[in-house]
Coordinates of C-alpha atoms in Angstrom, one line a residue:
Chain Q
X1 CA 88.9 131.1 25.7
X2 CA 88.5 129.4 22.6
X3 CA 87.9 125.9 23.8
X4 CA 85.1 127.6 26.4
X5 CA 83.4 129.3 23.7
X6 CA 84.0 125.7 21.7
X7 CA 82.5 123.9 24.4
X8 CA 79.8 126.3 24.9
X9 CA 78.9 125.7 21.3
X10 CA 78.8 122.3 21.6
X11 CA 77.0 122.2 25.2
X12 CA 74.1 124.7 24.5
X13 CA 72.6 122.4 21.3
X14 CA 73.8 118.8 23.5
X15 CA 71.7 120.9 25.9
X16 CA 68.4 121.5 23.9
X17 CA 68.7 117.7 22.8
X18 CA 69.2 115.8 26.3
X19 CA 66.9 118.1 27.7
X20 CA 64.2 115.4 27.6
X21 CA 67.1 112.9 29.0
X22 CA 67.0 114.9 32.3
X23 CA 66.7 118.4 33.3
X24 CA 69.9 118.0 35.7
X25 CA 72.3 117.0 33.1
X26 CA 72.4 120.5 30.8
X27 CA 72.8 122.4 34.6
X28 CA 75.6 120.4 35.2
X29 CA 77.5 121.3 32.1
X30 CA 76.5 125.0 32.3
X31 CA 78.2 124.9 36.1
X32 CA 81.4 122.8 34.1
X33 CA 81.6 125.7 31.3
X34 CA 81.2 128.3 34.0
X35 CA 83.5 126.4 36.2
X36 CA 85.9 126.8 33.4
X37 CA 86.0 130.3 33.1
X38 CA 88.2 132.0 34.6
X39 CA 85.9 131.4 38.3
X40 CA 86.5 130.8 41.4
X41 CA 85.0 128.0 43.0
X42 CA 83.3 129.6 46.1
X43 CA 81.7 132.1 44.2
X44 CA 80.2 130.1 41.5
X45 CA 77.2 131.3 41.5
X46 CA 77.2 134.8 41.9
X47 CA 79.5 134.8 39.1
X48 CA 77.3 132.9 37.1
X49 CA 74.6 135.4 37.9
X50 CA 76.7 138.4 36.7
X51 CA 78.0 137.0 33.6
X52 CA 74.4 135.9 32.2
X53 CA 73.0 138.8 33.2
X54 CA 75.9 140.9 31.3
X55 CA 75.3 138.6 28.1
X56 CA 71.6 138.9 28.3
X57 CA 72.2 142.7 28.4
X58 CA 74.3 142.8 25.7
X59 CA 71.6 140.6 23.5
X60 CA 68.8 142.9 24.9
X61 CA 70.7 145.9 23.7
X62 CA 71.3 144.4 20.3
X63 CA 67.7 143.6 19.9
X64 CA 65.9 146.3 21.1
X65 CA 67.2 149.1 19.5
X66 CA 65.7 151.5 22.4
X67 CA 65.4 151.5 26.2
X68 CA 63.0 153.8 27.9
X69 CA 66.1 155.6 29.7
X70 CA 67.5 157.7 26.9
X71 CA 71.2 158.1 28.3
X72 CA 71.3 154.0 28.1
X73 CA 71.5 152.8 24.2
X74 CA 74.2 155.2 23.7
X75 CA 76.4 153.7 26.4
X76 CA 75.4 150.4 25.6
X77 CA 76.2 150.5 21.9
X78 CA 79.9 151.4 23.1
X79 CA 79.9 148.6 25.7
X80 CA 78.9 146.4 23.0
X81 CA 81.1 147.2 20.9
X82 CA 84.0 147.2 23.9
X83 CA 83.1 144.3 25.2
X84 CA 82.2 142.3 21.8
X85 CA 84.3 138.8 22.8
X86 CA 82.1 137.9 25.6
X87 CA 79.3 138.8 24.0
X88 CA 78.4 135.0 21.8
X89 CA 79.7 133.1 24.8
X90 CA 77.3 135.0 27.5
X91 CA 74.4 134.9 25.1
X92 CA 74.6 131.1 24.7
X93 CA 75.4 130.1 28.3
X94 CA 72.2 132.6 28.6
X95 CA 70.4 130.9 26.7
X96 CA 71.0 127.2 27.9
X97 CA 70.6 129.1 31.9
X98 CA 67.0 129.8 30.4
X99 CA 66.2 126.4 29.2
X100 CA 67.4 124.8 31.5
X101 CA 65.5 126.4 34.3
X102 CA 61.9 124.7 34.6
X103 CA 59.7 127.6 34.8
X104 CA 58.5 129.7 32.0
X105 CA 61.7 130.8 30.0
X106 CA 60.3 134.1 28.0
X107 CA 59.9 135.3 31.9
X108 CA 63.1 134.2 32.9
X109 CA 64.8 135.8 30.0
X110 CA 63.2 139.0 30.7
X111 CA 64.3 139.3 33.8
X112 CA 67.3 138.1 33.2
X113 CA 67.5 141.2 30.5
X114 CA 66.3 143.5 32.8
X115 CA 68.7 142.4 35.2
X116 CA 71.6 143.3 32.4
X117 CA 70.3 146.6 31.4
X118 CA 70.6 148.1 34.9
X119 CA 74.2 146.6 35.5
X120 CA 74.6 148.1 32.6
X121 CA 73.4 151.3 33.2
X122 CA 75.7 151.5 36.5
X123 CA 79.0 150.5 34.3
X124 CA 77.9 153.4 31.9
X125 CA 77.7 155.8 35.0
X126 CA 80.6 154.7 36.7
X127 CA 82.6 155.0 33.0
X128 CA 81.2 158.4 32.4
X129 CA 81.3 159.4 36.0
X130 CA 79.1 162.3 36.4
X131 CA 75.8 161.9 34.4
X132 CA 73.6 162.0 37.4
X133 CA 70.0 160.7 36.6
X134 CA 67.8 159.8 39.4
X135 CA 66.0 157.1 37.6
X136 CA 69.5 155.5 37.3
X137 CA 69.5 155.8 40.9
X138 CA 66.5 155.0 41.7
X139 CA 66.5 151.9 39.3
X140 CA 69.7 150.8 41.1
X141 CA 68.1 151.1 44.8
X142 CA 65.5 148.0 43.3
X143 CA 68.1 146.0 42.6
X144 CA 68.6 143.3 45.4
X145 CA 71.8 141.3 45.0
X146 CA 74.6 144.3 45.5
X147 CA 78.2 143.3 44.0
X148 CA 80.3 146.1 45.5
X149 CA 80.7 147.9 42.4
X150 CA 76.7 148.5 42.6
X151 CA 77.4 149.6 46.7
X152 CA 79.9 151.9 45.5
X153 CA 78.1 153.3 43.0
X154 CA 75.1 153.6 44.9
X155 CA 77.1 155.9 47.7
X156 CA 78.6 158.1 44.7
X157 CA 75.1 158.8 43.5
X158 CA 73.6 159.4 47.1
X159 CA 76.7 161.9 48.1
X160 CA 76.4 163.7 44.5
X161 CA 73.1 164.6 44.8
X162 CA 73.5 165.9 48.5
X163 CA 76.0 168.2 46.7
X164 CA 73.8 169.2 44.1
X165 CA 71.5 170.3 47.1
X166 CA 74.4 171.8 49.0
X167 CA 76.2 173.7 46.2
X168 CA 78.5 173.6 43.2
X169 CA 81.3 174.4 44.9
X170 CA 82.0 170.8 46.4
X171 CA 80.8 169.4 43.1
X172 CA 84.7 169.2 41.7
X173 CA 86.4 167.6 44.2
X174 CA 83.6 165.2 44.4
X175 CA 83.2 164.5 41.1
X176 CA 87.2 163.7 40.8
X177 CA 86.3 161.7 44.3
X178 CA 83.8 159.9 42.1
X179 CA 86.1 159.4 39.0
X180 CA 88.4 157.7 41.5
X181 CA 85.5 155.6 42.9
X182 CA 84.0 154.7 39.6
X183 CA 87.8 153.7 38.2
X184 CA 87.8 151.2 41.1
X185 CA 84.6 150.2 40.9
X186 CA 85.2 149.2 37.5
X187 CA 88.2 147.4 38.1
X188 CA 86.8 145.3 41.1
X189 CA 83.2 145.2 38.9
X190 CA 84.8 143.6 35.8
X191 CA 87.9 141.5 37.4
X192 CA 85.1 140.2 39.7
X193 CA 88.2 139.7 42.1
X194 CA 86.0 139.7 45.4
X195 CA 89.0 138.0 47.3
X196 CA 90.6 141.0 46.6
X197 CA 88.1 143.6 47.3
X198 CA 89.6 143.7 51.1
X199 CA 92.6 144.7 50.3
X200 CA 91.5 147.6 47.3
X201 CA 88.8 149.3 49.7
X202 CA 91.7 149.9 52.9
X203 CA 93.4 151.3 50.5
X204 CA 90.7 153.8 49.1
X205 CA 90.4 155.0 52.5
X206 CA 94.1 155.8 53.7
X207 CA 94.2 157.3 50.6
X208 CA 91.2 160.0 51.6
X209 CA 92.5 159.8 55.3
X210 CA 96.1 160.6 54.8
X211 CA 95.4 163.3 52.6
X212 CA 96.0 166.7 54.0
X213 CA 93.2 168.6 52.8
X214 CA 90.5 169.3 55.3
X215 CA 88.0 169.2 52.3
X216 CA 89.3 165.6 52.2
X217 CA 88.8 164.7 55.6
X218 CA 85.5 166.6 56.0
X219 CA 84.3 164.1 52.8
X220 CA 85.7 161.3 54.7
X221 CA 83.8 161.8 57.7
X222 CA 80.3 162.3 55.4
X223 CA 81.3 159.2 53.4
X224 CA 81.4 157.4 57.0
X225 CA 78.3 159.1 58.7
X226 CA 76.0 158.2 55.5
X227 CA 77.5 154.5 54.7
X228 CA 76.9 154.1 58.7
X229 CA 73.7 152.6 58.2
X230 CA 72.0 151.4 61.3
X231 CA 72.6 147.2 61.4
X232 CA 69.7 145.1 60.2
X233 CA 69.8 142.6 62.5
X234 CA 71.5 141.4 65.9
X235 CA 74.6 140.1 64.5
X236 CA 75.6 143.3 62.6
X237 CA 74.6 144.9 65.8
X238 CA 77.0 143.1 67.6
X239 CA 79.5 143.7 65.5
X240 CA 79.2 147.2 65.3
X241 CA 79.7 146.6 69.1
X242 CA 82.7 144.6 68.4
X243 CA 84.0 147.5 66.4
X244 CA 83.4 150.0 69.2
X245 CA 84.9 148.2 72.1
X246 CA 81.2 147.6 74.0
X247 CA 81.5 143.8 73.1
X248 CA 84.6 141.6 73.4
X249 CA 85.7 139.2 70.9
X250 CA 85.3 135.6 70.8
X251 CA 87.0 133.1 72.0
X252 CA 88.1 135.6 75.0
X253 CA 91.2 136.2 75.2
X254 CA 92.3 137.3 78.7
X255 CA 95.8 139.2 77.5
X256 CA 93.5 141.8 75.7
X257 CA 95.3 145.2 75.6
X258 CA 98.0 143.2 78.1
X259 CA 100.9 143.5 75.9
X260 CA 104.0 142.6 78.3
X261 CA 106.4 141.1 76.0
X262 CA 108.7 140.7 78.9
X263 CA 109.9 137.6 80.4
X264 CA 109.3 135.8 83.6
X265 CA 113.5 136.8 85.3
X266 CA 112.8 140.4 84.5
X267 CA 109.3 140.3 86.6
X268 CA 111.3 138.5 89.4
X269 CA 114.6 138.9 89.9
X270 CA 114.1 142.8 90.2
X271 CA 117.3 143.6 92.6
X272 CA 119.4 145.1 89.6
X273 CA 116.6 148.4 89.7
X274 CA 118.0 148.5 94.0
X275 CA 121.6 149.7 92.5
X276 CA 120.7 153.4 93.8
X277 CA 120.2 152.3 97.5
X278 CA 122.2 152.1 100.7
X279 CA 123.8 148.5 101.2
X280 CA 122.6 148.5 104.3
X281 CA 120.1 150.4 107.0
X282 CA 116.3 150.3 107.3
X283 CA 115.6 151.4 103.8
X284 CA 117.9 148.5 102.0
X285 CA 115.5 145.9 103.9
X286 CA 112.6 148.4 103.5
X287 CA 112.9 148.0 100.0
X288 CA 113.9 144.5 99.7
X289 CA 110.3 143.2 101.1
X290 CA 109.2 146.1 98.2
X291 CA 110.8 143.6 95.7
X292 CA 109.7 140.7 96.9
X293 CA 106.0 142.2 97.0
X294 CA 106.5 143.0 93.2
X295 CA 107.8 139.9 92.2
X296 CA 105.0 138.0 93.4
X297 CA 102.5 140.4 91.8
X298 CA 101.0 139.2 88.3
X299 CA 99.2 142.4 87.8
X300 CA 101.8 145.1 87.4
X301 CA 103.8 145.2 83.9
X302 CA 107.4 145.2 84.5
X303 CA 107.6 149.2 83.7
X304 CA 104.7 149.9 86.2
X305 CA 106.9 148.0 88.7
X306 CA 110.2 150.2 87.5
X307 CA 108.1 152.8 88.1
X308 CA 107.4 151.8 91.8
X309 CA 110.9 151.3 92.7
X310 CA 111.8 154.7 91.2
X311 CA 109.4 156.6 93.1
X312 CA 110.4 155.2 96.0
X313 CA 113.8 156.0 95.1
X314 CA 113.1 159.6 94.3
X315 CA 111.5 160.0 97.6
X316 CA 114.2 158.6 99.6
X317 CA 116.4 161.2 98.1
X318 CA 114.8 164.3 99.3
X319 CA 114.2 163.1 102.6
X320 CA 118.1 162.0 102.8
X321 CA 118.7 165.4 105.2
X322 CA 116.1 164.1 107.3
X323 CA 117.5 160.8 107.6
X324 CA 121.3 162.0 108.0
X325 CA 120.0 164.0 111.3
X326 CA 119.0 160.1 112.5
Chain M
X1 CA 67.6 173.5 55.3
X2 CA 70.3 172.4 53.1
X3 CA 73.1 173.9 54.8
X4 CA 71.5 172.8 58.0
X5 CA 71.6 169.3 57.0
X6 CA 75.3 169.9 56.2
X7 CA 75.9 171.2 59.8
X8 CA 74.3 168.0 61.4
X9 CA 75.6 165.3 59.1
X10 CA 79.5 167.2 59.8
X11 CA 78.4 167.3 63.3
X12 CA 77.4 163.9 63.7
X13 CA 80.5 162.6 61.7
X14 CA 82.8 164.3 64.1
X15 CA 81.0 163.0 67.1
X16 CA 80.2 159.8 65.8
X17 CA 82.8 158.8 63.3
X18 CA 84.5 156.0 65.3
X19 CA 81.2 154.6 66.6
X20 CA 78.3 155.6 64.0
X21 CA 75.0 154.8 64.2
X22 CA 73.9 157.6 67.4
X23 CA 72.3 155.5 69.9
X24 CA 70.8 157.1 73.2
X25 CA 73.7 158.3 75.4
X26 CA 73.6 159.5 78.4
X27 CA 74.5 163.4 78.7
X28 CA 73.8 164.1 82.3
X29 CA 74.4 162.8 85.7
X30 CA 71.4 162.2 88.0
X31 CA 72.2 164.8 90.5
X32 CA 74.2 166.7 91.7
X33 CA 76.1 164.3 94.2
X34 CA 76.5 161.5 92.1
X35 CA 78.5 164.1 89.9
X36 CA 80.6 165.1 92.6
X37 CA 81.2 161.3 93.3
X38 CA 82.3 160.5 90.0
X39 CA 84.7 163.5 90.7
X40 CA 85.4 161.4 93.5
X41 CA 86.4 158.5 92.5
X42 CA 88.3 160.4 89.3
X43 CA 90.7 161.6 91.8
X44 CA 90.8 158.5 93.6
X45 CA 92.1 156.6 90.7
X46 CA 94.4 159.8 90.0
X47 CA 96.1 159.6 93.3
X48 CA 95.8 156.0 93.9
X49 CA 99.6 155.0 93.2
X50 CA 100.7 157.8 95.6
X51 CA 98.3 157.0 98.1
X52 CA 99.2 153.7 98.3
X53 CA 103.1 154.2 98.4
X54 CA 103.2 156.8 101.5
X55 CA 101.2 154.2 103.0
X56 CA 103.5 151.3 102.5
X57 CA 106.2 153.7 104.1
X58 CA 103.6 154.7 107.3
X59 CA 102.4 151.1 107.9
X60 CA 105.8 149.8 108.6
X61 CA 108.1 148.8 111.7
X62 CA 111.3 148.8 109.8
X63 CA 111.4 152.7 108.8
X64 CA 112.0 155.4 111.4
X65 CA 109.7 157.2 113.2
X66 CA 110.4 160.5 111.8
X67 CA 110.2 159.3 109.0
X68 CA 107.0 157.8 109.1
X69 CA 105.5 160.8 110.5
X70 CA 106.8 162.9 107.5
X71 CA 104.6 160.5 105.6
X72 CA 101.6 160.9 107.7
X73 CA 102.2 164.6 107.0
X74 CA 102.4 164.2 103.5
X75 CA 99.4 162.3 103.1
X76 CA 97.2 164.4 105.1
X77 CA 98.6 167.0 102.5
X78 CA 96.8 165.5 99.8
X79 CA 93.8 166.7 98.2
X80 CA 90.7 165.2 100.5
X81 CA 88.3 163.9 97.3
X82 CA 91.5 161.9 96.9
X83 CA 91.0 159.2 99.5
X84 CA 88.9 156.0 98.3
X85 CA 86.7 156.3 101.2
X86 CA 84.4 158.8 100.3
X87 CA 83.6 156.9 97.3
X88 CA 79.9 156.3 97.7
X89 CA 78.1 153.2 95.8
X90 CA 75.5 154.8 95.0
X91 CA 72.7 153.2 92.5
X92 CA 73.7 154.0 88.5
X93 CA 70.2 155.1 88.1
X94 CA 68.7 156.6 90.6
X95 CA 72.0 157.6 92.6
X96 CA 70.5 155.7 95.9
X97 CA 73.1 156.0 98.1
X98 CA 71.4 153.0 100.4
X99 CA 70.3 149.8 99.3
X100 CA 72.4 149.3 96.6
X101 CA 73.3 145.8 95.6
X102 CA 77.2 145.7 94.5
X103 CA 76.7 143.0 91.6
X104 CA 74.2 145.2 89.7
X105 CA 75.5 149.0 90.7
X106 CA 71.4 149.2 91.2
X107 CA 69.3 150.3 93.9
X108 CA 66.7 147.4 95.3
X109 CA 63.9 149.7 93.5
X110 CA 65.4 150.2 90.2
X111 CA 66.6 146.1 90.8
X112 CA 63.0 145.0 91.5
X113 CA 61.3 147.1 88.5
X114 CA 64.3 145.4 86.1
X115 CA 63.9 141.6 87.1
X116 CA 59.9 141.5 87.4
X117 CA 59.7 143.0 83.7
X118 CA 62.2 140.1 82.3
X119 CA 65.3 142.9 82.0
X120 CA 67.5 141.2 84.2
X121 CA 69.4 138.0 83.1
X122 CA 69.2 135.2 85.0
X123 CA 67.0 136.8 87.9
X124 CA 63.9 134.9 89.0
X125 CA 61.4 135.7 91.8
X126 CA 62.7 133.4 94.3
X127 CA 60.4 130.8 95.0
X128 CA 60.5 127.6 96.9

């Protein structure tokens, strides 16, 4: 950390100088610094989004000593002060993002600020996980890039207020429903492990699934009837498709739902199942072209074809007063 | 109005919880005999195993007689929608019972509406 926020030092004032060398140059060593963070590579950018937009917060928040939301300052003084380490680093690499860019850099800043102060606002909702404020909510729906802390915290807003509506009696459970969205929300916001993010949201959901209280279940199935959006465009129609069965999945497979795991002897040489048979007769040779039928037949698992010979077997039993009298 | 809301969004979620979004579905047959073929072919599928079985045992010159004829007996003794020869194609739409082209399940009506509005894939007015 030190040798980032060294290098950072360093970079931001190299960058105001060579600016006139080139305007690709100070890019480049913003994307180094960033790439030296603790990044990963395919999601450079995004990252790099986040974390200027945190430190321009955090500046805007120091420098304006109100916002026209009055729940914010007081939250953002705390996150301030919690998160003070980042704070120099983000403002420089900030600042260097803003001169670097080639358009106008007060309007790039501002937005840039004003793209801090509302992730800001959703960390202080998901901290304090109850203050409901539509502008909060309202302010979040404009925001365009979604991380999935700003999905989840978007469906926690939408489902509180539907139970504002409803009642207060399903305000508890949802609000500890919340807390526990908001703590994970939080972890995945501030880890920014999005590799990860697959394996924490299965999890949220056994967890309401396998839960015995109806209450439970009943949230489940309103969490998955609102977040059931209707698809965009073609391809997420096709793979709600996917999901329901309608559309198969490519590259076909043709063993799909075929699952005989048994080998080729057990499909052929089927004369162990003839054990409850006569040796000889009309019914032994009967039931030997049976099983040679079945062995040539690719369709039939090997228990559908148990299940043949069985019957067969079953019914030779009961008529076996008939066929004495023959 | 509140409550209501409540009452169709639990509603919905039961119904549509493992495929959301509702779409148009079909609630009701055509008529009334293409829902007594679908019972039809139901049954058909039900009894198909059997069916086929206590005919392997009739159509045979190695069995006895008798025995065969106990077959016949037994297979008359099943229930008659059983059999898969009063399963009618009849057109998925319009429940045509003539007419009907196998490849689309469609009655040459319904067909002909379908391909000279562009809704069938790959069908042309034939031309040459």
């Amino acid at each position: 950390k030190d040798k980032s926020t060294a290098s950072k030092d360093s970079t931001p004032e190299g960058a105001s100088k060579r600016q006139q060398d080139g305007a690709e140059t100070p890019k480049q060593q913003l994307l180094d610094i960033i790439g030296t963070m603790k990044v990963e590579v395919s999601y450079r950018k995004k990252l790099q989004q986040l974390k200027a937009r945190e430190g321009k917060k955090q500046t805007l928040n120091k420098i304006e000593g109100s916002d026209s939301e009055g729940s914010v300052p007081q939250g953002a003084t705390e996150d301030t002060q919690g998160s003070k380490p980042l704070n120099p680093e983000l403002v420089k690499a900030a600042s260097a993002v803003a001169s670097s860019l080639p358009r106008n850099k007060k309007q790039t800043e501002s937005e840039l600020l004003a793209q801090l102060r509302r992730h800001e606002e959703t960390t202080d909702k998901q901290k304090k996980g109850g203050a409901i404020n539509i502008r909060n909510v309202i302010s979040e729906m404009t925001v365009k890039r979604q991380t999935p802390a700003h999905k989840n915290a978007k469906l926690s807003g939408r489902i509180s207020l539907q139970s504002d509506e409803d009642g207060q009696r399903i305000r508890p459970q949802r609000s500890s429903a919340q807390s526990i969205d908001s703590r994970r929300n939080l972890k995945v916001g501030k880890r920014l492990n999005i590799f990860t993010k697959a394996s924490t949201e299965p999890e949220h959901a056994l967890k309401t699934v396998s839960s015995p209280t109806i209450w439970d279940l009943e949230f489940a199935k309103e969490v998955a009837a609102v977040t059931a959006q209707p698809p965009r465009n073609g391809f997420e129609e096709m793979i709600q498709w996917t999901k329901e069965g309608i559309l198969w999945e490519f590259p076909i497979d043709n063993e799909v739902g075929m699952e005989d795991d048994a080998e080729f002897h057990e499909h052929i040489f089927l004369e162990k199942h003839l054990e409850g048979f006569p040796k000889a007769g009309p019914i032994r040779h009967f039931m030997e072209l049976v099983i040679c039928g079945l062995s040539k037949n690719p369709y039939l698992s090997v228990k559908q074809k148990v299940e043949h010979i069985e019957w067969f077997q079953k019914y030779f039993e009961e008529k076996k007063e008939l066929l004495q009298e023959i | 109005m509140a409550a209501a809301a409540l009452c169709w969004a639990l509603r919905a979620a039961r119904q549509v919880l493992p495929s959301p979004c509702p779409r148009q579905v079909r609630s009701y047959y055509v008529d009334w005999r293409m829902l007594r073929d679908v019972k039809r072919r139901k049954m058909a599928y039900e009894h198909a195993d059997e069916r086929l079985r206590i005919n392997a045992i009739r159509k045979n010159s190695i069995l006895p007689r008798e025995l065969q004829e106990v077959a016949d007996k037994e297979i008359a003794a099943l229930p008659r929608d059983s059999c898969p020869v009063r399963i009618r194609n009849r057109c998925v739409l319009t429940s045509r019972p003539r007419g009907v082209k196998r490849r689309w399940r469609l009655s040459r009506i319904v067909f002909r509406h379908f391909a000279d509005h562009g809704q069938m894939s790959g069908v042309q007015r034939a031309m040459w």
